[in-house]
Tab-separated table of C-alpha atoms and ligand atoms in Angstrom:
chain	number	residue	atom	x	y	z
A	1373	MET	CA	11.664	-7.364	55.777
A	1374	LYS	CA	10.586	-11.009	55.568
A	1375	LYS	CA	10.913	-12.872	58.863
A	1376	ALA	CA	11.290	-16.605	59.406
A	1377	GLY	CA	11.427	-18.705	62.548
A	1378	VAL	CA	13.465	-21.893	62.482
A	1379	ALA	CA	13.471	-25.048	64.622
A	1380	ILE	CA	16.466	-27.377	64.467
A	1381	LEU	CA	15.845	-31.081	65.144
A	1382	GLY	CA	19.137	-32.621	66.292
A	1383	LEU	CA	22.248	-30.785	67.449
A	1384	GLY	CA	24.964	-33.138	66.269
A	1385	VAL	CA	27.857	-31.913	64.126
A	1386	VAL	CA	25.632	-30.601	61.317
A	1387	GLY	CA	22.931	-29.201	63.641
A	1388	GLY	CA	25.634	-27.330	65.559
A	1389	GLY	CA	27.132	-25.909	62.347
A	1390	THR	CA	23.702	-24.832	61.134
A	1391	TYR	CA	22.935	-23.102	64.441
A	1392	GLN	CA	26.305	-21.353	64.339
A	1393	ILE	CA	25.807	-19.994	60.802
A	1394	LEU	CA	22.218	-18.895	61.422
A	1395	THR	CA	23.036	-17.034	64.634
A	1396	GLU	CA	26.452	-15.570	63.773
A	1397	LYS	CA	25.270	-14.342	60.352
A	1398	LYS	CA	21.801	-13.094	61.319
A	1399	GLU	CA	22.679	-9.434	60.606
A	1400	TYR	CA	24.590	-10.378	57.432
A	1401	PHE	CA	21.527	-12.212	56.051
A	1402	LYS	CA	19.329	-9.213	56.861
A	1403	LYS	CA	21.653	-6.993	54.854
A	1404	THR	CA	22.460	-9.301	51.949
A	1405	GLN	CA	19.299	-11.410	51.642
A	1406	GLY	CA	16.631	-9.159	53.121
A	1407	VAL	CA	15.468	-11.873	55.511
A	1408	ASP	CA	15.451	-11.894	59.284
A	1409	ILE	CA	15.912	-15.484	60.433
A	1410	THR	CA	15.632	-16.477	64.085
A	1411	VAL	CA	16.269	-19.888	65.595
A	1412	GLU	CA	13.138	-20.178	67.734
A	1413	CYS	CA	13.800	-23.582	69.261
A	1414	VAL	CA	15.715	-26.848	69.033
A	1415	LEU	CA	14.822	-30.461	69.716
A	1416	GLU	CA	17.766	-32.215	71.336
A	1417	LYS	CA	17.838	-34.846	74.087
A	1418	ASN	CA	21.272	-33.739	75.247
A	1419	VAL	CA	20.371	-30.417	76.872
A	1420	ASP	CA	24.013	-29.789	77.840
A	1421	ARG	CA	24.954	-29.846	74.153
A	1422	ALA	CA	22.324	-27.164	73.479
A	1423	LEU	CA	23.510	-25.041	76.401
A	1424	SER	CA	27.145	-25.385	75.263
A	1425	LEU	CA	26.172	-23.831	71.925
A	1426	GLY	CA	24.672	-20.840	73.756
A	1427	ILE	CA	21.035	-21.896	73.356
A	1428	GLU	CA	18.711	-20.838	76.193
A	1429	ARG	CA	17.187	-23.672	78.238
A	1430	SER	CA	13.725	-22.315	77.394
A	1431	ALA	CA	14.418	-22.773	73.665
A	1432	VAL	CA	15.046	-26.532	74.056
A	1433	ALA	CA	11.724	-28.195	73.194
A	1434	SER	CA	10.777	-31.403	74.925
A	1435	SER	CA	8.808	-33.003	72.075
A	1436	ILE	CA	8.144	-32.747	68.344
A	1437	GLU	CA	4.556	-31.724	69.200
A	1438	GLU	CA	5.912	-28.697	71.053
A	1439	VAL	CA	7.976	-27.755	67.975
A	1440	VAL	CA	5.237	-28.128	65.375
A	1441	SER	CA	2.625	-26.338	67.475
A	1442	ASN	CA	4.885	-23.320	67.933
A	1443	PRO	CA	3.343	-20.574	65.752
A	1444	ASN	CA	6.710	-18.773	65.501
A	1445	VAL	CA	8.295	-21.755	63.727
A	1446	ASP	CA	7.959	-21.572	59.929
A	1447	ILE	CA	10.838	-23.842	58.913
A	1448	VAL	CA	11.841	-27.129	60.545
A	1449	VAL	CA	15.427	-28.227	59.900
A	1450	GLU	CA	15.874	-31.987	60.309
A	1451	VAL	CA	19.485	-33.054	60.885
A	1452	ILE	CA	18.957	-36.175	62.960
A	1453	GLY	CA	19.813	-38.659	60.184
A	1454	GLY	CA	18.497	-42.200	59.650
A	1455	VAL	CA	14.899	-43.082	58.908
A	1456	GLU	CA	13.305	-43.023	62.368
A	1457	PRO	CA	12.449	-40.912	64.285
A	1458	ALA	CA	13.331	-38.431	61.525
A	1459	LYS	CA	10.489	-39.608	59.262
A	1460	THR	CA	7.852	-39.267	61.980
A	1461	PHE	CA	9.147	-35.806	62.945
A	1462	VAL	CA	9.338	-34.539	59.354
A	1463	THR	CA	5.855	-35.889	58.577
A	1464	LYS	CA	4.423	-34.157	61.651
A	1465	ALA	CA	6.082	-30.897	60.648
A	1466	LEU	CA	4.728	-31.114	57.071
A	1467	LYS	CA	1.228	-32.044	58.289
A	1468	SER	CA	1.328	-28.890	60.420
A	1469	GLY	CA	2.145	-26.850	57.308
A	1470	LYS	CA	5.773	-26.170	58.255
A	1471	THR	CA	8.380	-26.094	55.551
A	1472	VAL	CA	11.068	-28.760	56.045
A	1473	VAL	CA	14.774	-28.554	55.262
A	1474	THR	CA	16.608	-31.850	55.616
A	1475	SER	CA	20.133	-33.195	55.210
A	1476	ASN	CA	18.884	-36.767	55.501
A	1477	LYS	CA	19.811	-38.697	52.331
A	1478	GLU	CA	18.603	-42.081	53.581
A	1479	LEU	CA	15.190	-40.721	54.582
A	1480	PHE	CA	14.903	-38.805	51.354
A	1481	ALA	CA	16.069	-41.572	49.022
A	1482	LYS	CA	13.658	-44.034	50.648
A	1483	HIS	CA	10.595	-41.836	51.303
A	1484	TRP	CA	10.778	-38.843	48.948
A	1485	THR	CA	7.423	-39.568	47.264
A	1486	GLU	CA	5.453	-39.833	50.522
A	1487	LEU	CA	7.120	-36.796	52.052
A	1488	GLU	CA	6.494	-34.700	48.966
A	1489	ALA	CA	2.826	-35.746	48.965
A	1490	GLU	CA	2.508	-34.488	52.554
A	1491	ALA	CA	4.242	-31.223	51.660
A	1492	LYS	CA	1.957	-30.692	48.653
A	1493	LYS	CA	-1.201	-31.204	50.718
A	1494	MET	CA	-0.250	-28.285	52.957
A	1495	ASN	CA	1.557	-26.229	50.298
A	1496	ALA	CA	4.690	-26.512	52.429
A	1497	GLY	CA	8.250	-26.458	51.132
A	1498	LEU	CA	10.516	-29.514	51.182
A	1499	PHE	CA	14.200	-28.779	50.673
A	1500	PHE	CA	17.119	-31.210	50.625
A	1501	GLU	CA	20.261	-29.488	49.271
A	1502	ALA	CA	22.337	-30.847	52.162
A	1503	SER	CA	21.291	-34.438	51.517
A	1504	CYS	CA	23.768	-34.821	48.646
A	1505	VAL	CA	27.435	-33.837	48.547
A	1506	GLY	CA	27.326	-31.612	51.669
A	1507	GLY	CA	28.317	-28.048	50.902
A	1508	VAL	CA	28.433	-28.492	47.123
A	1509	PRO	CA	25.276	-26.838	45.687
A	1510	ILE	CA	24.458	-29.675	43.318
A	1511	ILE	CA	20.690	-29.877	43.936
A	1512	ARG	CA	20.128	-26.201	43.191
A	1513	THR	CA	22.403	-26.505	40.150
A	1514	LEU	CA	20.258	-29.353	38.831
A	1515	GLN	CA	16.948	-27.666	39.677
A	1516	GLU	CA	17.680	-24.019	38.980
A	1517	GLY	CA	20.771	-23.847	36.828
A	1518	MET	CA	20.487	-26.629	34.255
A	1519	GLN	CA	16.855	-26.329	33.127
A	1520	ALA	CA	17.871	-25.551	29.569
A	1521	ASN	CA	19.547	-28.926	29.242
A	1522	LYS	CA	18.703	-32.532	28.814
A	1523	ILE	CA	21.287	-33.972	31.184
A	1524	LEU	CA	23.110	-36.815	29.494
A	1525	SER	CA	25.298	-38.006	32.315
A	1526	ILE	CA	26.241	-37.434	35.911
A	1527	LYS	CA	29.451	-38.792	37.388
A	1528	GLY	CA	30.676	-38.062	40.823
A	1529	ILE	CA	32.845	-38.729	43.799
A	1530	ILE	CA	29.979	-38.413	46.233
A	1531	ASN	CA	31.378	-40.058	49.337
A	1532	GLY	CA	34.266	-38.418	51.156
A	1533	THR	CA	35.160	-41.318	53.448
A	1534	THR	CA	35.830	-43.745	50.612
A	1535	ASN	CA	37.660	-41.063	48.644
A	1536	TYR	CA	39.929	-40.491	51.644
A	1537	ILE	CA	40.604	-44.252	51.926
A	1538	LEU	CA	41.318	-44.727	48.198
A	1539	THR	CA	43.557	-41.631	48.099
A	1540	LYS	CA	45.578	-42.964	51.025
A	1541	MET	CA	45.890	-46.399	49.428
A	1542	ALA	CA	47.084	-44.785	46.182
A	1543	ASN	CA	49.488	-42.249	47.657
A	1544	GLU	CA	50.946	-44.221	50.535
A	1545	GLY	CA	50.485	-47.804	49.411
A	1546	SER	CA	48.355	-48.505	52.496
A	1547	SER	CA	46.111	-51.540	52.614
A	1548	TYR	CA	42.348	-51.024	52.764
A	1549	GLU	CA	42.355	-51.956	56.481
A	1550	GLU	CA	45.158	-49.502	57.328
A	1551	ALA	CA	43.512	-46.652	55.409
A	1552	LEU	CA	40.139	-47.366	57.026
A	1553	LYS	CA	41.702	-47.226	60.517
A	1554	GLU	CA	43.237	-43.852	59.721
A	1555	ALA	CA	39.911	-42.576	58.334
A	1556	GLN	CA	38.253	-43.675	61.595
A	1557	ARG	CA	40.964	-42.006	63.686
A	1558	LEU	CA	40.409	-38.730	61.815
A	1559	GLY	CA	36.637	-38.953	62.242
A	1560	TYR	CA	35.830	-39.407	58.517
A	1561	ALA	CA	34.723	-43.016	58.874
A	1562	GLU	CA	32.340	-44.123	61.574
A	1563	PHE	CA	33.024	-46.921	64.067
A	1564	ASN	CA	30.691	-49.028	61.908
A	1565	PRO	CA	31.786	-47.868	58.435
A	1566	THR	CA	29.358	-50.030	56.422
A	1567	ALA	CA	27.166	-47.225	55.050
A	1568	ASP	CA	30.180	-45.515	53.486
A	1569	VAL	CA	32.503	-48.373	52.499
A	1570	GLU	CA	29.795	-50.633	51.079
A	1571	GLY	CA	28.483	-47.768	48.929
A	1572	PHE	CA	25.048	-47.306	50.581
A	1573	ASP	CA	25.625	-43.600	51.279
A	1574	ALA	CA	26.673	-43.012	47.650
A	1575	THR	CA	23.676	-45.044	46.441
A	1576	TYR	CA	21.214	-42.840	48.377
A	1577	LYS	CA	22.838	-39.738	46.919
A	1578	LEU	CA	22.969	-41.087	43.361
A	1579	SER	CA	19.309	-42.105	43.544
A	1580	ILE	CA	18.361	-38.519	44.478
A	1581	LEU	CA	20.743	-36.828	42.032
A	1582	SER	CA	19.967	-38.998	39.031
A	1583	SER	CA	16.209	-38.637	39.644
A	1584	LEU	CA	16.630	-34.871	39.394
A	1585	ALA	CA	19.094	-35.061	36.507
A	1586	PHE	CA	16.908	-37.311	34.340
A	1587	ASN	CA	13.495	-36.191	35.666
A	1588	LYS	CA	12.578	-39.799	36.462
A	1589	LYS	CA	12.111	-41.262	39.909
A	1590	ILE	CA	15.054	-43.592	40.365
A	1591	CYS	CA	14.641	-45.766	43.448
A	1592	ILE	CA	17.633	-47.083	45.368
A	1593	GLU	CA	16.735	-50.583	44.159
A	1594	ASN	CA	17.502	-49.380	40.621
A	1595	VAL	CA	21.055	-48.383	41.537
A	1596	TYR	CA	23.742	-51.057	41.126
A	1597	ARG	CA	25.977	-50.948	44.218
A	1598	GLU	CA	29.475	-52.208	44.925
A	1599	GLY	CA	31.648	-50.794	47.728
A	1600	ILE	CA	35.416	-50.627	48.224
A	1601	THR	CA	35.995	-53.366	50.816
A	1602	ALA	CA	37.438	-55.779	48.258
A	1603	VAL	CA	39.802	-53.239	46.674
A	1604	ASP	CA	43.393	-54.501	46.674
A	1605	LYS	CA	46.252	-51.990	46.879
A	1606	GLU	CA	48.059	-54.044	44.199
A	1607	ASP	CA	45.371	-53.130	41.660
A	1608	ILE	CA	45.576	-49.444	42.569
A	1609	ALA	CA	49.359	-49.627	42.021
A	1610	TYR	CA	49.105	-51.474	38.675
A	1611	GLY	CA	46.417	-49.035	37.528
A	1612	LYS	CA	48.649	-46.110	38.480
A	1613	GLU	CA	51.486	-47.511	36.327
A	1614	MET	CA	49.046	-47.690	33.419
A	1615	GLY	CA	47.841	-44.084	33.871
A	1616	TYR	CA	44.649	-44.737	35.832
A	1617	THR	CA	43.319	-43.592	39.212
A	1618	LEU	CA	40.819	-45.633	41.197
A	1619	LYS	CA	37.745	-43.817	42.547
A	1620	LEU	CA	34.400	-44.905	43.966
A	1621	LEU	CA	32.167	-43.287	41.366
A	1622	GLY	CA	28.450	-42.717	41.225
A	1623	ILE	CA	27.557	-42.888	37.541
A	1624	GLY	CA	24.217	-42.056	35.930
A	1625	LYS	CA	23.564	-42.084	32.187
A	1626	ASP	CA	20.363	-41.482	30.269
A	1627	THR	CA	20.818	-43.481	27.070
A	1628	GLU	CA	18.600	-44.721	24.263
A	1629	SER	CA	18.700	-48.195	25.785
A	1630	GLY	CA	17.549	-46.888	29.150
A	1631	VAL	CA	18.744	-45.310	32.351
A	1632	GLU	CA	21.960	-46.652	33.845
A	1633	VAL	CA	22.747	-45.907	37.488
A	1634	ARG	CA	25.641	-47.490	39.339
A	1635	VAL	CA	28.044	-47.027	42.222
A	1636	HIS	CA	31.304	-48.993	42.085
A	1637	PRO	CA	35.100	-48.637	42.184
A	1638	THR	CA	36.161	-47.321	38.788
A	1639	PHE	CA	39.468	-46.682	37.064
A	1640	ILE	CA	39.516	-43.285	35.379
A	1641	LYS	CA	42.336	-41.761	33.336
A	1642	ASN	CA	44.727	-39.597	35.354
A	1643	SER	CA	43.785	-36.719	33.029
A	1644	ASP	CA	40.095	-36.969	34.010
A	1645	PRO	CA	39.253	-33.943	36.211
A	1646	LEU	CA	37.731	-36.316	38.794
A	1647	ALA	CA	41.124	-38.041	39.196
A	1648	SER	CA	42.556	-35.012	40.989
A	1649	VAL	CA	39.740	-34.902	43.546
A	1650	ASN	CA	41.556	-36.259	46.565
A	1651	ASP	CA	41.215	-36.966	50.281
A	1652	SER	CA	37.733	-36.342	51.639
A	1653	PHE	CA	36.746	-33.922	48.872
A	1654	ASN	CA	33.749	-34.563	46.616
A	1655	ALA	CA	33.006	-33.510	43.042
A	1656	VAL	CA	30.237	-33.957	40.515
A	1657	HIS	CA	30.693	-33.828	36.758
A	1658	LEU	CA	27.618	-33.216	34.593
A	1659	VAL	CA	27.121	-33.236	30.855
A	1660	GLY	CA	24.178	-31.233	29.520
A	1661	ASP	CA	23.207	-31.156	25.861
A	1662	ALA	CA	23.395	-27.348	25.758
A	1663	VAL	CA	26.082	-26.394	28.263
A	1664	GLY	CA	28.417	-29.359	27.700
A	1665	GLU	CA	30.527	-30.292	30.704
A	1666	ILE	CA	30.420	-28.683	34.118
A	1667	MET	CA	32.010	-29.762	37.374
A	1668	LEU	CA	31.343	-28.809	40.989
A	1669	TYR	CA	33.941	-29.496	43.668
A	1670	GLY	CA	33.973	-29.090	47.427
A	1671	ARG	CA	33.467	-30.533	50.865
A	1672	GLY	CA	30.828	-33.229	51.077
A	1673	ALA	CA	30.609	-33.321	54.862
A	1674	GLY	CA	31.398	-31.375	58.025
A	1675	ALA	CA	29.620	-28.921	60.298
A	1676	LEU	CA	30.030	-25.709	58.318
A	1677	PRO	CA	30.015	-27.098	54.729
A	1678	THR	CA	26.805	-29.068	55.339
A	1679	GLY	CA	25.467	-26.175	57.444
A	1680	SER	CA	26.116	-23.938	54.420
A	1681	ALA	CA	23.815	-26.104	52.273
A	1682	ILE	CA	21.111	-26.179	54.941
A	1683	VAL	CA	21.209	-22.433	55.477
A	1684	SER	CA	20.995	-21.825	51.720
A	1685	ASP	CA	17.722	-23.834	51.771
A	1686	VAL	CA	16.485	-21.944	54.840
A	1687	ILE	CA	17.152	-18.615	53.106
A	1688	PHE	CA	15.516	-19.821	49.886
A	1689	ALA	CA	12.449	-20.982	51.833
A	1690	ALA	CA	12.302	-17.720	53.789
A	1691	LYS	CA	12.383	-15.661	50.572
A	1692	HIS	CA	9.724	-17.608	48.644
A	1693	ASP	CA	6.005	-17.972	49.306
A	1694	ARG	CA	5.303	-20.631	46.719
A	1695	TYR	CA	7.085	-23.921	46.425
A	1696	PHE	CA	7.586	-26.194	43.473
A	1697	TYR	CA	7.456	-29.954	43.490
A	1698	THR	CA	9.034	-32.584	41.302
A	1699	ASN	CA	7.299	-33.682	38.150
A	1700	PHE	CA	8.919	-37.012	37.339
A	1701	GLU	CA	7.836	-38.496	34.054
A	1702	ASN	CA	7.463	-42.040	35.384
A	1703	ASN	CA	5.042	-43.412	37.907
A	1704	LYS	CA	6.040	-41.978	41.258
A	1705	LYS	CA	5.305	-45.220	43.085
A	1706	GLY	CA	7.468	-47.300	40.819
A	1707	ASN	CA	9.506	-47.239	37.688
A	1708	LYS	CA	7.269	-49.142	35.335
A	1709	GLN	CA	7.575	-46.590	32.560
A	1710	THR	CA	11.332	-46.319	32.801
A	1711	LYS	CA	13.680	-48.828	31.271
A	1712	PHE	CA	16.830	-49.557	33.230
A	1713	VAL	CA	20.011	-50.960	31.754
A	1714	GLY	CA	21.030	-54.133	33.593
A	1715	ASP	CA	23.907	-55.275	31.421
A	1716	PHE	CA	26.354	-52.348	31.490
A	1717	THR	CA	28.794	-51.650	28.738
A	1718	SER	CA	32.215	-50.803	30.058
A	1719	LYS	CA	35.909	-51.365	29.680
A	1720	TYR	CA	37.379	-53.789	32.208
A	1721	TYR	CA	40.672	-54.197	34.002
A	1722	ILE	CA	41.218	-57.873	34.814
A	1723	ARG	CA	44.194	-59.175	36.822
A	1724	LEU	CA	44.969	-62.876	36.784
A	1725	SER	CA	47.470	-64.960	38.674
A	1726	VAL	CA	48.632	-67.628	36.220
A	1727	ALA	CA	51.204	-70.357	35.740
A	1728	ASP	CA	54.340	-68.834	34.231
A	1729	LYS	CA	54.948	-71.281	31.398
A	1730	ALA	CA	54.872	-71.437	27.627
A	1731	GLY	CA	51.511	-71.081	25.918
A	1732	VAL	CA	49.542	-69.696	28.881
A	1733	LEU	CA	49.140	-66.193	27.485
A	1734	ALA	CA	48.038	-67.639	24.140
A	1735	LYS	CA	45.510	-69.873	25.876
A	1736	ILE	CA	44.049	-66.972	27.844
A	1737	SER	CA	43.862	-64.616	24.880
A	1738	GLY	CA	42.292	-67.461	22.884
A	1739	LEU	CA	39.597	-67.764	25.525
A	1740	PHE	CA	38.920	-64.019	25.289
A	1741	ALA	CA	38.683	-64.295	21.491
A	1742	LYS	CA	36.323	-67.275	21.731
A	1743	ASN	CA	34.020	-65.236	23.958
A	1744	ASN	CA	34.151	-62.289	21.573
A	1745	LEU	CA	35.887	-60.152	24.187
A	1746	SER	CA	38.258	-57.704	22.572
A	1747	ILE	CA	41.550	-56.921	24.340
A	1748	GLN	CA	42.980	-53.383	24.290
A	1749	GLU	CA	46.119	-53.930	26.361
A	1750	VAL	CA	47.990	-56.781	28.042
A	1751	ARG	CA	50.780	-56.664	30.600
A	1752	GLN	CA	52.673	-59.420	32.269
A	1753	VAL	CA	54.458	-58.936	35.567
A	1754	ALA	CA	56.711	-61.583	37.108
A	1755	GLY	CA	55.182	-62.984	40.281
A	1756	SER	CA	56.383	-65.511	42.805
A	1757	GLU	CA	58.217	-68.614	41.525
A	1758	GLY	CA	56.374	-70.268	38.649
A	1759	GLU	CA	53.636	-67.660	38.775
A	1760	ALA	CA	52.964	-64.481	36.785
A	1761	GLN	CA	50.438	-61.704	37.012
A	1762	ILE	CA	48.654	-60.889	33.782
A	1763	ILE	CA	46.736	-57.660	33.474
A	1764	ILE	CA	44.247	-57.364	30.655
A	1765	VAL	CA	42.360	-54.231	29.696
A	1766	THR	CA	39.389	-54.909	27.453
A	1767	HIS	CA	37.743	-52.700	24.891
A	1768	LEU	CA	34.168	-51.628	25.617
A	1769	CYS	CA	32.123	-54.756	26.164
A	1770	SER	CA	29.066	-56.007	27.943
A	1771	GLU	CA	29.245	-57.064	31.555
A	1772	SER	CA	27.569	-60.400	30.819
A	1773	LEU	CA	30.336	-61.251	28.370
A	1774	VAL	CA	32.983	-60.483	30.986
A	1775	LYS	CA	31.208	-62.605	33.596
A	1776	LYS	CA	30.994	-65.516	31.174
A	1777	THR	CA	34.690	-65.229	30.339
A	1778	LEU	CA	35.683	-64.965	34.008
A	1779	GLU	CA	33.770	-68.164	34.787
A	1780	LYS	CA	35.730	-69.951	32.067
A	1781	LEU	CA	39.012	-68.501	33.322
A	1782	LYS	CA	38.295	-69.745	36.833
A	1783	THR	CA	38.081	-73.316	35.564
A	1784	THR	CA	41.225	-73.074	33.450
A	1785	ALA	CA	44.043	-75.108	35.058
A	1786	GLU	CA	46.762	-72.528	34.302
A	1787	VAL	CA	44.779	-69.707	35.957
A	1788	PHE	CA	45.439	-69.804	39.719
A	1789	ALA	CA	43.099	-66.936	40.565
A	1790	VAL	CA	41.176	-63.942	39.216
A	1791	LYS	CA	42.703	-61.299	41.471
A	1792	GLY	CA	40.871	-58.171	40.429
A	1793	THR	CA	38.084	-57.066	38.111
A	1794	ILE	CA	37.518	-53.321	37.933
A	1795	ARG	CA	35.352	-51.302	35.543
A	1796	MET	CA	36.973	-48.437	33.673
A	1797	GLU	CA	35.461	-45.158	32.432
A	1798	ASP	CA	37.247	-43.126	29.785
B	17	HSE	N1	29.621	-40.087	55.223
B	17	HSE	C1	29.518	-39.215	54.114
B	17	HSE	C2	30.821	-39.183	53.354
B	17	HSE	C3	29.158	-37.795	54.456
B	17	HSE	O1	31.795	-39.792	53.767
B	17	HSE	O2	30.852	-38.520	52.327
B	17	HSE	C4	27.714	-37.580	54.622
B	17	HSE	O3	26.995	-38.074	53.530
């Protein structure tokens, strides 16, 4: 039977879950997978945390050097998060010929190329299933299950914290601030929620996923990013009345005009399968030219779901002697050979606060017509005295055209304010 020794760097929530699965299911993996996996050591400053998980004091290493020089360690699991010291530790492990399994999306999105070069030099494995969408096996699906396809698009709810917040705003009419507080109380959102609510976490994941989907290295700088901090509950409510649900989507498309990668709040039809992905759940929808549509749904975070993804990589690494590396068609150090779409084509929801008097609607629609912006739907809702809310849904149009029109609207006397502008995906 194949044997593998594992070291776990970091015993936070995910490290603890990984340790639990690897130790409690040791016999099960021997029977079902034909591999005997042993956690040889851990690297964790908080020794009491290690002891509380049942780890022997002698198995708590005092430095990364001690871990990488241990001949019984074949696979190093990095679950520290953030760039440093994770990058230094992972590099040292790869330079020592150890295979690395990581859940670290920021490290991976920013330093994938360098880390892979180190792995290649030593013929070591580099696995990252847990870096994107937690327990949902999206990386292996892209790498091992979709090879027959040219992937045309990827769309996903790839951040659980923001999905929890938007679901609460939609279902309970909470404000963004109220929903964020509740997400923090439940432990979904961190004390400093920036990485999630400003869309950085989703951007790291989309950069990794769309690189694999389109076989082109897509750097985080190539991903358009907009978070949910400016989302107004009024817009969620108006959208709901019109048959739309608001989600923070990661969207990647490989089109004839170039690759398009973006993270932003998006209205989708209530009938879209992603619209029923609620609370902290995640889902990814793919379109392949052979298979058509597929969708994966599950938990994107948490000790056991993320531990599940890590352990699947550990088992894969333990069962294979040769590893495969990416073969992106563009220059790995940059994206010079890949064209990126900057001016997206989308439908738009635009909410205006306007003077409620004769001729205003005609003036606004005239402005749209003058800018060649085609309207699909218009609604007017009575506002406070002398004021009305006008909601306009456009047909597909270019972002630059919308921006130009919005600038004109802002200088129109009868328009008090542009209250909301949200992209829509049908
Ligand atoms: N903070 C992430 C989320 C989980 O809310 O989905 C880890 O990426």
